[in-house]
Short mmCIF file of C-alpha atoms in Angstrom, two decimals:
data_model
loop_
_atom_site.label_atom_id
_atom_site.label_comp_id
_atom_site.label_asym_id
_atom_site.label_seq_id
_atom_site.Cartn_x
_atom_site.Cartn_y
_atom_site.Cartn_z
CA GLY V 475 0.00 0.00 0.00
CA GLU V 476 2.77 2.47 0.84
CA LYS V 477 4.46 1.69 -2.48
CA LEU V 478 1.19 2.38 -4.29
CA PHE V 479 0.86 5.74 -2.50
CA ASP V 480 4.43 6.63 -3.48
CA ALA V 481 3.97 5.52 -7.09
CA ALA V 482 0.70 7.44 -7.51
CA GLY V 483 2.40 10.80 -6.92
CA ARG V 484 -0.02 13.66 -6.32
CA TRP V 485 -2.98 11.25 -6.28
CA GLY V 486 -1.36 9.37 -3.41
CA ASP V 487 -0.41 12.62 -1.73
CA TYR V 488 -4.07 13.66 -1.90
CA LEU V 489 -4.99 10.80 0.44
CA ARG V 490 -2.06 11.51 2.72
CA THR V 491 -2.63 15.26 2.99
CA ASP V 492 -6.03 16.54 1.86
CA LEU V 493 -7.95 13.66 3.37
CA VAL V 494 -6.02 13.85 6.65
CA GLU V 495 -6.54 17.61 6.79
CA ALA V 496 -10.26 17.19 6.14
CA ALA V 497 -10.62 14.59 8.89
CA GLY V 498 -8.41 16.33 11.39
CA VAL V 499 -7.10 12.93 12.50
CA PRO V 500 -4.02 10.89 11.48
CA LEU V 501 -4.27 8.61 8.46
CA ALA V 502 -3.89 5.58 10.76
CA ASN V 503 -7.20 6.56 12.42
CA ILE V 504 -9.12 6.70 9.11
CA GLU V 505 -10.81 3.39 8.40
CA ARG V 506 -12.46 4.35 5.13
CA ALA V 507 -13.75 7.35 3.23
CA THR V 508 -16.30 8.16 0.56
CA ILE V 509 -15.13 11.06 -1.61
CA GLY V 510 -17.62 12.74 -3.91
CA LEU V 511 -16.95 15.17 -6.77
CA LEU V 512 -19.73 17.73 -7.10
CA ASP V 513 -20.44 19.41 -10.42
CA ASN V 514 -19.55 23.08 -10.08
CA SER V 515 -19.41 24.02 -13.78
CA PRO V 516 -17.84 26.04 -15.23
CA ASN V 517 -15.51 25.96 -12.22
CA PRO V 518 -13.58 22.85 -11.11
CA PRO V 519 -15.65 20.28 -9.20
CA GLN V 520 -16.09 20.65 -5.47
CA ARG V 521 -15.32 17.79 -3.11
CA ALA V 522 -17.29 16.26 -0.28
CA TRP V 523 -16.18 13.52 2.11
CA VAL V 524 -17.72 11.09 4.52
CA ILE V 525 -14.96 9.78 6.77
CA TRP V 526 -15.13 6.79 9.11
CA THR V 527 -12.54 6.62 11.89
CA THR V 528 -11.19 3.50 13.55
CA GLN V 529 -11.75 4.96 17.03
CA PRO V 530 -14.78 6.86 18.37
CA ILE V 531 -14.27 10.63 18.55
CA ALA V 532 -16.24 13.24 20.47
CA TRP V 533 -16.80 15.34 17.36
CA GLU V 534 -18.67 18.21 19.00
CA GLN V 535 -15.75 18.77 21.35
CA ARG V 536 -13.25 18.35 18.52
CA LEU V 537 -15.06 20.94 16.36
CA ASP V 538 -14.89 23.44 19.23
CA GLU V 539 -11.12 22.92 19.39
CA TRP V 540 -10.44 23.49 15.68
CA GLU V 541 -9.00 26.85 14.71
CA GLY V 542 -9.18 29.10 11.68
CA GLY V 543 -12.96 29.01 11.39
CA GLU V 544 -16.21 29.32 13.32
CA THR V 545 -18.68 27.01 15.04
CA PHE V 546 -22.43 27.59 14.67
CA GLU V 547 -25.74 25.80 14.02
CA LEU V 548 -26.88 24.94 10.51
CA THR V 549 -30.45 23.63 10.14
CA GLY V 550 -30.35 22.74 13.83
CA GLN V 551 -27.01 20.90 13.65
CA LYS V 552 -23.76 22.06 15.25
CA VAL V 553 -21.15 22.55 12.53
CA PHE V 554 -17.68 23.98 12.06
CA GLN V 555 -16.97 26.11 8.96
CA ARG V 556 -13.61 27.07 7.50
CA ASP V 557 -12.97 28.59 4.05
CA GLY V 558 -16.54 27.79 2.93
CA ILE V 559 -16.21 24.10 3.91
CA VAL V 560 -18.51 22.72 6.59
CA TYR V 561 -17.60 19.92 9.01
CA PHE V 562 -20.13 18.04 11.14
CA ALA V 563 -21.00 14.71 12.68
CA PRO V 564 -24.08 13.15 11.02
CA PRO V 565 -27.46 13.71 12.67
CA THR V 566 -27.54 10.00 13.56
CA GLY V 567 -24.98 10.71 16.27
CA ASN V 568 -22.36 8.30 14.93
CA ASP V 569 -19.15 9.10 16.85
CA ARG V 570 -16.96 7.42 14.21
CA GLN V 571 -18.23 9.40 11.26
CA LEU V 572 -17.50 12.91 9.97
CA VAL V 573 -19.07 14.72 7.01
CA VAL V 574 -17.10 17.41 5.14
CA ALA V 575 -18.78 19.34 2.34
CA PRO V 576 -19.20 22.81 0.78
CA ARG V 577 -21.88 24.80 2.64
CA GLU V 578 -24.61 24.44 0.03
CA ALA V 579 -24.11 20.68 -0.14
CA ALA V 580 -23.93 20.46 3.67
CA GLU V 581 -27.31 22.15 3.96
CA ALA V 582 -28.80 19.66 1.48
CA ILE V 583 -27.28 16.74 3.39
CA LEU V 584 -28.65 17.95 6.73
CA ALA V 585 -32.06 18.63 5.18
CA SER V 586 -32.22 15.04 3.91
CA SER V 587 -32.05 13.68 7.49
CA GLY V 588 -29.44 11.12 6.54
CA SER V 589 -31.16 9.73 3.43
CA PRO V 590 -28.72 8.86 0.63
CA PRO V 591 -28.76 11.12 -2.44
CA ARG V 592 -30.65 10.05 -5.54
CA LEU V 593 -28.35 8.91 -8.34
CA ARG V 594 -28.90 8.32 -12.03
CA SER V 595 -30.43 4.91 -12.65
CA GLU V 596 -27.18 3.51 -14.10
CA LEU V 597 -25.25 4.56 -11.01
CA GLU V 598 -27.92 3.23 -8.65
CA ILE V 599 -27.55 -0.21 -10.24
CA LEU V 600 -23.75 -0.08 -10.19
CA ALA V 601 -23.67 1.20 -6.61
CA GLU V 602 -25.56 -1.91 -5.54
CA GLN V 603 -22.70 -3.99 -7.02
CA SER V 604 -19.98 -2.12 -5.10
CA ASP V 605 -18.11 -4.05 -2.42
CA ALA V 606 -17.12 -2.24 0.78
CA ASP V 607 -14.43 -4.86 1.41
CA ARG V 608 -12.47 -3.74 -1.64
CA MET V 609 -9.85 -1.09 -1.06
CA ILE V 610 -10.95 1.30 -3.80
CA ASN V 611 -14.29 1.72 -5.58
CA VAL V 612 -14.71 4.49 -8.16
CA LEU V 613 -18.28 5.11 -9.34
CA PHE V 614 -18.55 7.47 -12.31
CA THR V 615 -20.52 8.67 -15.32
CA PRO V 616 -18.48 9.25 -18.50
CA ASN V 617 -20.25 12.50 -19.37
CA PHE V 618 -19.15 14.00 -16.01
CA LEU V 619 -15.53 13.02 -16.67
CA PHE V 620 -15.46 15.17 -19.79
CA THR V 621 -17.67 18.05 -18.59
CA GLY V 622 -18.02 19.03 -14.92
CA GLY V 623 -15.19 16.72 -13.85
CA LYS V 624 -12.73 17.51 -16.62
CA GLU V 625 -10.26 18.84 -14.02
CA ILE V 626 -9.45 15.16 -13.46
CA PHE V 627 -7.47 15.42 -16.70
CA ALA V 628 -5.57 18.54 -15.63
CA ASP V 629 -1.81 18.97 -16.01
CA GLU V 630 0.04 15.81 -17.09
CA ALA V 631 -3.20 13.77 -17.01
CA GLU V 632 -4.40 15.73 -20.07
CA SER V 633 -2.96 13.05 -22.37
CA LEU V 634 -5.24 10.45 -20.73
CA LYS V 635 -8.41 12.18 -21.93
CA ARG V 636 -8.38 10.81 -25.49
CA PRO V 637 -7.56 7.15 -24.68
CA VAL V 638 -10.15 7.09 -21.86
CA ALA V 639 -12.78 8.54 -24.20
CA ASP V 640 -11.86 6.04 -26.92
CA PHE V 641 -12.09 3.12 -24.50
CA LEU V 642 -15.42 4.07 -22.93
CA GLY V 643 -16.89 5.16 -26.25
CA PRO V 644 -20.23 6.90 -26.69
CA GLU V 645 -22.03 3.77 -25.45
CA ALA V 646 -20.98 3.91 -21.77
CA ARG V 647 -23.53 5.43 -19.39
CA GLY V 648 -21.93 4.52 -16.06
CA GLY V 649 -18.95 2.69 -14.64
CA LEU V 650 -17.61 1.16 -11.44
CA LEU V 651 -13.86 0.60 -11.17
CA SER V 652 -12.62 -1.47 -8.22
CA LEU V 653 -9.15 -2.32 -6.94
CA HIS V 654 -8.13 -4.69 -4.17
CA LEU V 655 -4.72 -5.81 -2.95
CA ASP V 656 -4.08 -8.91 -0.84
CA ASP V 657 -2.18 -11.91 -2.23
CA ASP V 658 -2.97 -10.58 -5.72
CA CYS V 659 -3.80 -7.33 -7.44
CA PHE V 660 -7.48 -7.56 -8.39
CA ILE V 661 -8.97 -5.05 -10.83
CA GLU V 662 -12.60 -5.00 -11.93
CA LEU V 663 -14.44 -2.63 -14.24
CA ARG V 664 -18.24 -2.77 -14.57
CA LEU V 665 -19.78 -0.76 -17.39
CA GLN V 666 -23.41 0.04 -18.15
CA ALA V 667 -24.15 0.62 -21.83
CA SER V 668 -26.91 2.71 -23.35
CA ALA V 669 -30.27 0.96 -23.65
CA ASP V 670 -30.05 0.71 -27.46
CA ARG V 671 -26.91 -1.47 -27.34
CA LEU V 672 -27.08 -5.23 -26.76
CA PRO V 673 -25.05 -6.23 -23.67
CA LEU V 674 -23.40 -9.21 -25.40
CA VAL V 675 -22.29 -7.01 -28.30
CA MET V 676 -20.87 -4.37 -25.97
CA GLY V 677 -19.15 -7.05 -23.89
CA LYS V 678 -17.23 -8.18 -26.98
CA GLU V 679 -16.46 -4.60 -28.02
CA TRP V 680 -15.07 -3.55 -24.64
CA ARG V 681 -12.98 -6.74 -24.40
CA GLU V 682 -11.58 -5.96 -27.86
CA ARG V 683 -10.69 -2.45 -26.67
CA VAL V 684 -8.73 -4.03 -23.81
CA HIS V 685 -6.94 -6.15 -26.42
CA GLU V 686 -5.84 -2.95 -28.21
CA ILE V 687 -4.31 -1.34 -25.11
CA PRO V 688 -0.81 -2.94 -25.30
CA SER V 689 -0.23 -1.91 -28.92
CA ARG V 690 -1.43 1.65 -28.25
CA VAL V 691 0.76 1.92 -25.15
CA SER V 692 3.75 0.44 -26.97
CA SER V 693 3.40 2.88 -29.88
CA HIS V 694 3.15 5.81 -27.50
CA VAL V 695 6.11 4.75 -25.36
CA TRP V 696 8.32 4.35 -28.43
CA SER V 697 7.32 7.86 -29.55
CA LEU V 698 8.75 9.39 -26.35
CA THR V 699 12.30 10.50 -25.64
CA PRO V 700 12.28 9.76 -21.92
CA SER V 701 14.70 11.11 -19.36
CA PRO V 702 17.28 8.70 -17.94
CA TYR V 703 15.19 8.51 -14.76
CA SER V 704 12.16 7.16 -16.63
CA GLN V 705 13.78 5.01 -19.32
CA LYS V 706 14.07 1.73 -17.43
CA VAL V 707 10.53 1.85 -16.04
CA LEU V 708 8.91 2.95 -19.31
CA ALA V 709 10.69 0.17 -21.19
CA GLN V 710 8.65 -2.25 -19.06
CA LEU V 711 5.27 -0.55 -19.53
CA PRO V 712 4.33 -2.29 -22.81
CA ARG V 713 5.05 -5.65 -21.20
CA MET V 714 2.98 -4.69 -18.13
CA THR V 715 -0.02 -3.83 -20.29
CA GLU V 716 0.41 -7.08 -22.22
CA MET V 717 0.07 -8.98 -18.94
CA LEU V 718 -2.95 -6.85 -18.02
CA GLU V 719 -4.61 -7.71 -21.32
CA ARG V 720 -3.67 -11.39 -21.20
CA TYR V 721 -5.22 -11.97 -17.78
CA THR V 722 -8.38 -9.93 -18.29
CA ARG V 723 -11.64 -11.89 -18.57
CA ALA V 724 -14.95 -10.49 -19.76
CA ALA V 725 -18.48 -11.43 -18.71
CA VAL V 726 -21.98 -10.01 -19.07
CA GLU V 727 -24.50 -9.84 -16.21
CA GLY V 728 -27.84 -8.31 -17.14
CA ARG V 729 -26.95 -5.06 -18.89
CA GLU V 730 -23.48 -4.86 -17.35
CA THR V 731 -20.18 -5.72 -18.97
CA ILE V 732 -17.68 -6.94 -16.37
CA LEU V 733 -13.93 -6.93 -17.02
CA ARG V 734 -11.85 -8.66 -14.32
CA CYS V 735 -8.11 -9.10 -14.00
CA TYR V 736 -5.83 -10.83 -11.46
CA LEU V 737 -2.14 -9.88 -11.45
CA PRO V 738 0.74 -10.26 -8.97
CA VAL V 739 0.27 -7.81 -6.11
CA GLU V 740 3.38 -5.87 -7.19
CA ALA V 741 1.59 -4.95 -10.42
CA ALA V 742 -0.38 -2.20 -8.67
CA HIS V 743 2.52 0.08 -7.80
CA ASN V 744 4.48 -0.86 -10.94
CA LEU V 745 1.57 0.08 -13.22
CA ALA V 746 0.92 3.26 -11.23
CA LEU V 747 4.54 4.41 -11.40
CA ALA V 748 5.00 3.54 -15.08
CA THR V 749 1.74 5.29 -16.01
CA ARG V 750 2.65 8.40 -14.03
CA LEU V 751 6.11 8.60 -15.61
CA ALA V 752 4.61 8.12 -19.09
CA LEU V 753 2.19 10.99 -18.44
CA MET V 754 4.96 13.24 -17.16
CA GLU V 755 7.22 12.46 -20.11
CA THR V 756 4.33 13.06 -22.52
CA SER V 757 3.48 16.43 -21.00
CA GLY V 758 7.12 17.49 -20.84
CA ALA V 759 7.01 17.81 -17.05
CA PRO V 760 10.22 16.91 -15.20
CA ALA V 761 10.10 13.26 -14.16
CA LEU V 762 10.65 13.69 -10.42
CA ALA V 763 14.28 14.57 -9.63
CA THR V 764 15.50 13.89 -13.15
CA GLN V 765 18.90 12.23 -13.06
CA THR V 766 21.59 12.63 -15.69
CA SER V 767 23.87 9.92 -16.92
CA SER V 768 27.49 10.30 -17.91
CA GLN V 769 27.27 7.08 -19.93
CA PRO V 770 26.83 7.47 -23.70
CA GLU V 771 23.67 6.05 -25.25
CA LEU V 772 24.28 2.51 -26.52
CA SER V 773 23.54 1.66 -30.12
CA VAL V 774 20.92 -0.97 -30.87
CA GLN V 775 23.66 -3.42 -31.86
CA GLU V 776 25.46 -2.79 -28.54
CA LYS V 777 22.23 -3.32 -26.60
CA LEU V 778 21.65 -6.61 -28.43
CA SER V 779 25.07 -7.83 -27.28
CA GLN V 780 24.19 -7.36 -23.59
CA SER V 781 23.64 -10.39 -21.35
CA TYR V 782 20.08 -11.67 -21.25
CA ALA V 783 18.03 -14.67 -20.16
CA LEU V 784 14.40 -15.40 -20.99
CA LYS V 785 11.83 -17.91 -19.83
CA ILE V 786 8.25 -17.75 -21.10
CA PRO V 787 5.49 -20.35 -21.30
CA ARG V 788 4.14 -21.55 -24.59
CA GLY V 789 2.93 -18.70 -26.77
CA PRO V 790 3.03 -17.14 -30.28
CA LEU V 791 5.97 -15.42 -31.96
CA ASP V 792 4.67 -11.87 -31.50
CA GLN V 793 4.24 -12.42 -27.75
CA ALA V 794 7.83 -13.62 -27.30
CA VAL V 795 9.16 -10.78 -29.44
CA ALA V 796 7.14 -8.21 -27.46
CA GLN V 797 8.72 -9.38 -24.21
CA VAL V 798 12.26 -9.15 -25.64
CA SER V 799 11.45 -5.70 -27.05
CA SER V 800 10.21 -4.51 -23.67
CA ASP V 801 13.29 -5.81 -21.82
CA LEU V 802 15.69 -4.49 -24.48
CA GLY V 803 14.14 -1.02 -24.53
CA VAL V 804 14.12 -1.00 -28.33
CA GLU V 805 11.15 -1.34 -30.65
CA ILE V 806 11.07 -4.68 -32.46
CA GLU V 807 8.72 -4.78 -35.44
CA ILE V 808 7.61 -7.95 -37.21
CA ILE V 809 7.18 -7.29 -40.96
CA GLY V 810 4.15 -9.51 -41.38
CA GLY V 811 3.94 -9.12 -45.16
CA ASP V 812 7.48 -10.48 -45.61
CA LEU V 813 6.66 -13.51 -43.44
CA GLN V 814 3.45 -14.22 -45.36
CA LEU V 815 5.33 -14.41 -48.66
CA GLU V 816 7.33 -17.28 -47.16
CA GLY V 817 4.25 -18.95 -45.66
CA ILE V 818 5.34 -18.13 -42.10
CA THR V 819 2.69 -17.07 -39.56
CA LYS V 820 3.05 -15.23 -36.26
CA ASN V 821 0.67 -17.64 -34.54
CA GLN V 822 2.94 -20.68 -34.22
CA SER V 823 3.16 -21.53 -30.52
CA PHE V 824 6.35 -22.43 -28.65
CA GLY V 825 7.99 -22.04 -25.25
CA ILE V 826 11.48 -20.80 -24.47
CA ASP V 827 13.90 -21.10 -21.54
CA ILE V 828 17.37 -19.66 -22.23
CA LYS V 829 20.01 -18.76 -19.63
CA ASP V 830 23.42 -17.08 -19.94
CA SER V 831 22.86 -15.65 -23.40
CA THR V 832 22.51 -12.22 -25.01
CA PHE V 833 19.54 -10.34 -26.39
CA SER V 834 20.77 -11.21 -29.87
CA GLY V 835 21.18 -14.88 -28.97
CA VAL V 836 17.70 -15.12 -27.45
CA LEU V 837 16.12 -13.30 -30.38
CA ARG V 838 17.84 -15.61 -32.91
CA GLU V 839 16.66 -18.65 -30.94
CA ILE V 840 13.09 -17.33 -31.04
CA LEU V 841 13.31 -16.91 -34.81
CA LYS V 842 14.70 -20.44 -35.13
CA LEU V 843 11.82 -21.86 -33.07
CA ALA V 844 9.31 -19.94 -35.22
CA ASN V 845 10.95 -21.22 -38.43
CA PRO V 846 13.52 -24.06 -38.17
CA ASP V 847 14.37 -23.57 -41.87
CA GLY V 848 16.37 -20.46 -40.97
CA LYS V 849 14.38 -18.10 -43.19
CA LEU V 850 13.75 -15.58 -40.42
CA VAL V 851 16.31 -12.87 -39.66
CA TYR V 852 16.34 -9.37 -38.25
CA VAL V 853 17.88 -6.13 -39.47
CA ILE V 854 18.67 -2.90 -37.66
CA LYS V 855 17.40 0.19 -39.46
CA PRO V 856 15.28 3.30 -38.90
CA LYS V 857 11.54 2.76 -39.07
CA GLU V 858 11.23 6.13 -40.76
CA GLU V 859 13.86 8.13 -42.60
CA GLY V 860 15.87 10.14 -40.12
CA GLY V 861 14.32 8.33 -37.14
CA PRO V 862 16.01 6.14 -34.50
CA ASP V 863 17.07 2.59 -35.30
CA ILE V 864 14.72 -0.25 -34.47
CA VAL V 865 14.90 -4.02 -34.97
CA GLN V 866 12.82 -5.38 -37.85
CA ILE V 867 12.07 -9.09 -38.12
CA THR V 868 11.86 -10.17 -41.73
CA THR V 869 13.10 -12.94 -44.07
CA ARG V 870 16.40 -13.52 -45.87
CA ALA V 871 14.64 -13.23 -49.21
CA ALA V 872 13.17 -9.82 -48.30
CA VAL V 873 16.54 -8.57 -47.04
CA GLU V 874 18.21 -9.57 -50.31
CA LYS V 875 15.43 -7.99 -52.37
CA ARG V 876 15.62 -4.66 -50.50
CA GLY V 877 19.40 -4.65 -50.26
CA ASP V 878 19.37 -4.34 -46.46
CA LYS V 879 22.46 -5.23 -44.45
CA LEU V 880 22.29 -8.24 -42.17
CA PRO V 881 23.93 -8.00 -38.74
CA PRO V 882 27.25 -9.88 -38.40
CA GLU V 883 25.64 -12.73 -36.46
CA PHE V 884 23.56 -13.63 -39.54
CA GLU V 885 26.26 -12.99 -42.13
CA ALA V 886 28.42 -15.65 -40.46
CA GLN V 887 25.78 -18.35 -41.05
#
């Protein structure tokens, strides 16, 4: 949990600072919290909290002790107000619960005598599916994300707006995102589609959008010129998203599409850190305390000669190549058209377990497993004229036809 807080940056700091300040008690004494974003268009959304503490607190006495504001009665309830924010214990007299809200919202809450607010029908249904035992539940409507709640995409998060919109699509009417960490990292996303879309059809469409995430992430990561601080972590992000996609299962319950994924527990903070660094590098913000390196940048050929070991279960060629590419920190592209001319497919399945080798040695062994006839090779060349070198997997016949230069390890064969 601490690693996830650290990796999440300002989002983790929000829970450590804003939430603690709102509660007026240490984080260790906060059992759980419901945080609501209130539409305040055209201004940024306002926030309201309901905070449950682990230990009972005499709130009326605590409110009298707080400074920097005033204590008075609001609709017959004793409250404390500071900077337009109202703090009060609920009318039910629960000594482990504190409500924090802007004044207008506080008045509405007190007037409701403790009744929960009415939500849109999609959110009412999704709220019933939420699980209080999970560490994080995020209930949302897509239209709020891009209108009254657009401040969520402020600063470096701006580059998330388009991919989130593309993933949810115009069909989504409500969503519930859950995260839980114990022996595993469990992630669940429930989505309600518009009434004119068949649930089974949308289930397939949203699962296909999950399938597209690794390639989109990989393309974006390769387009960046990351700082030395971020390079190593970002090189792993495509592989992380491949694991996320591989272990995601889709189901349909009623009108809900459910996407569930189990990953090793370490995946939570690794995904959070890699995502945050990718956003910072995309926005041009300094990636934390950016470090400089006195070491010159290695060429692709020099990187390929570095020591490497690889063990993966049975899988297709493109999956094995993607893992090597991620670990190498260099884009590796399979020229599918060249392979098709030789009758070679990317779907042949094999496993690999190589120790004490190099990136080049492992990559050549993968090509040999995919085609024992030795037709597969790789070349090192820019993907686009004037661009950085990448590794392209092709065939000997295609290399000869184009006049490309084979690396020394192939010329010796």
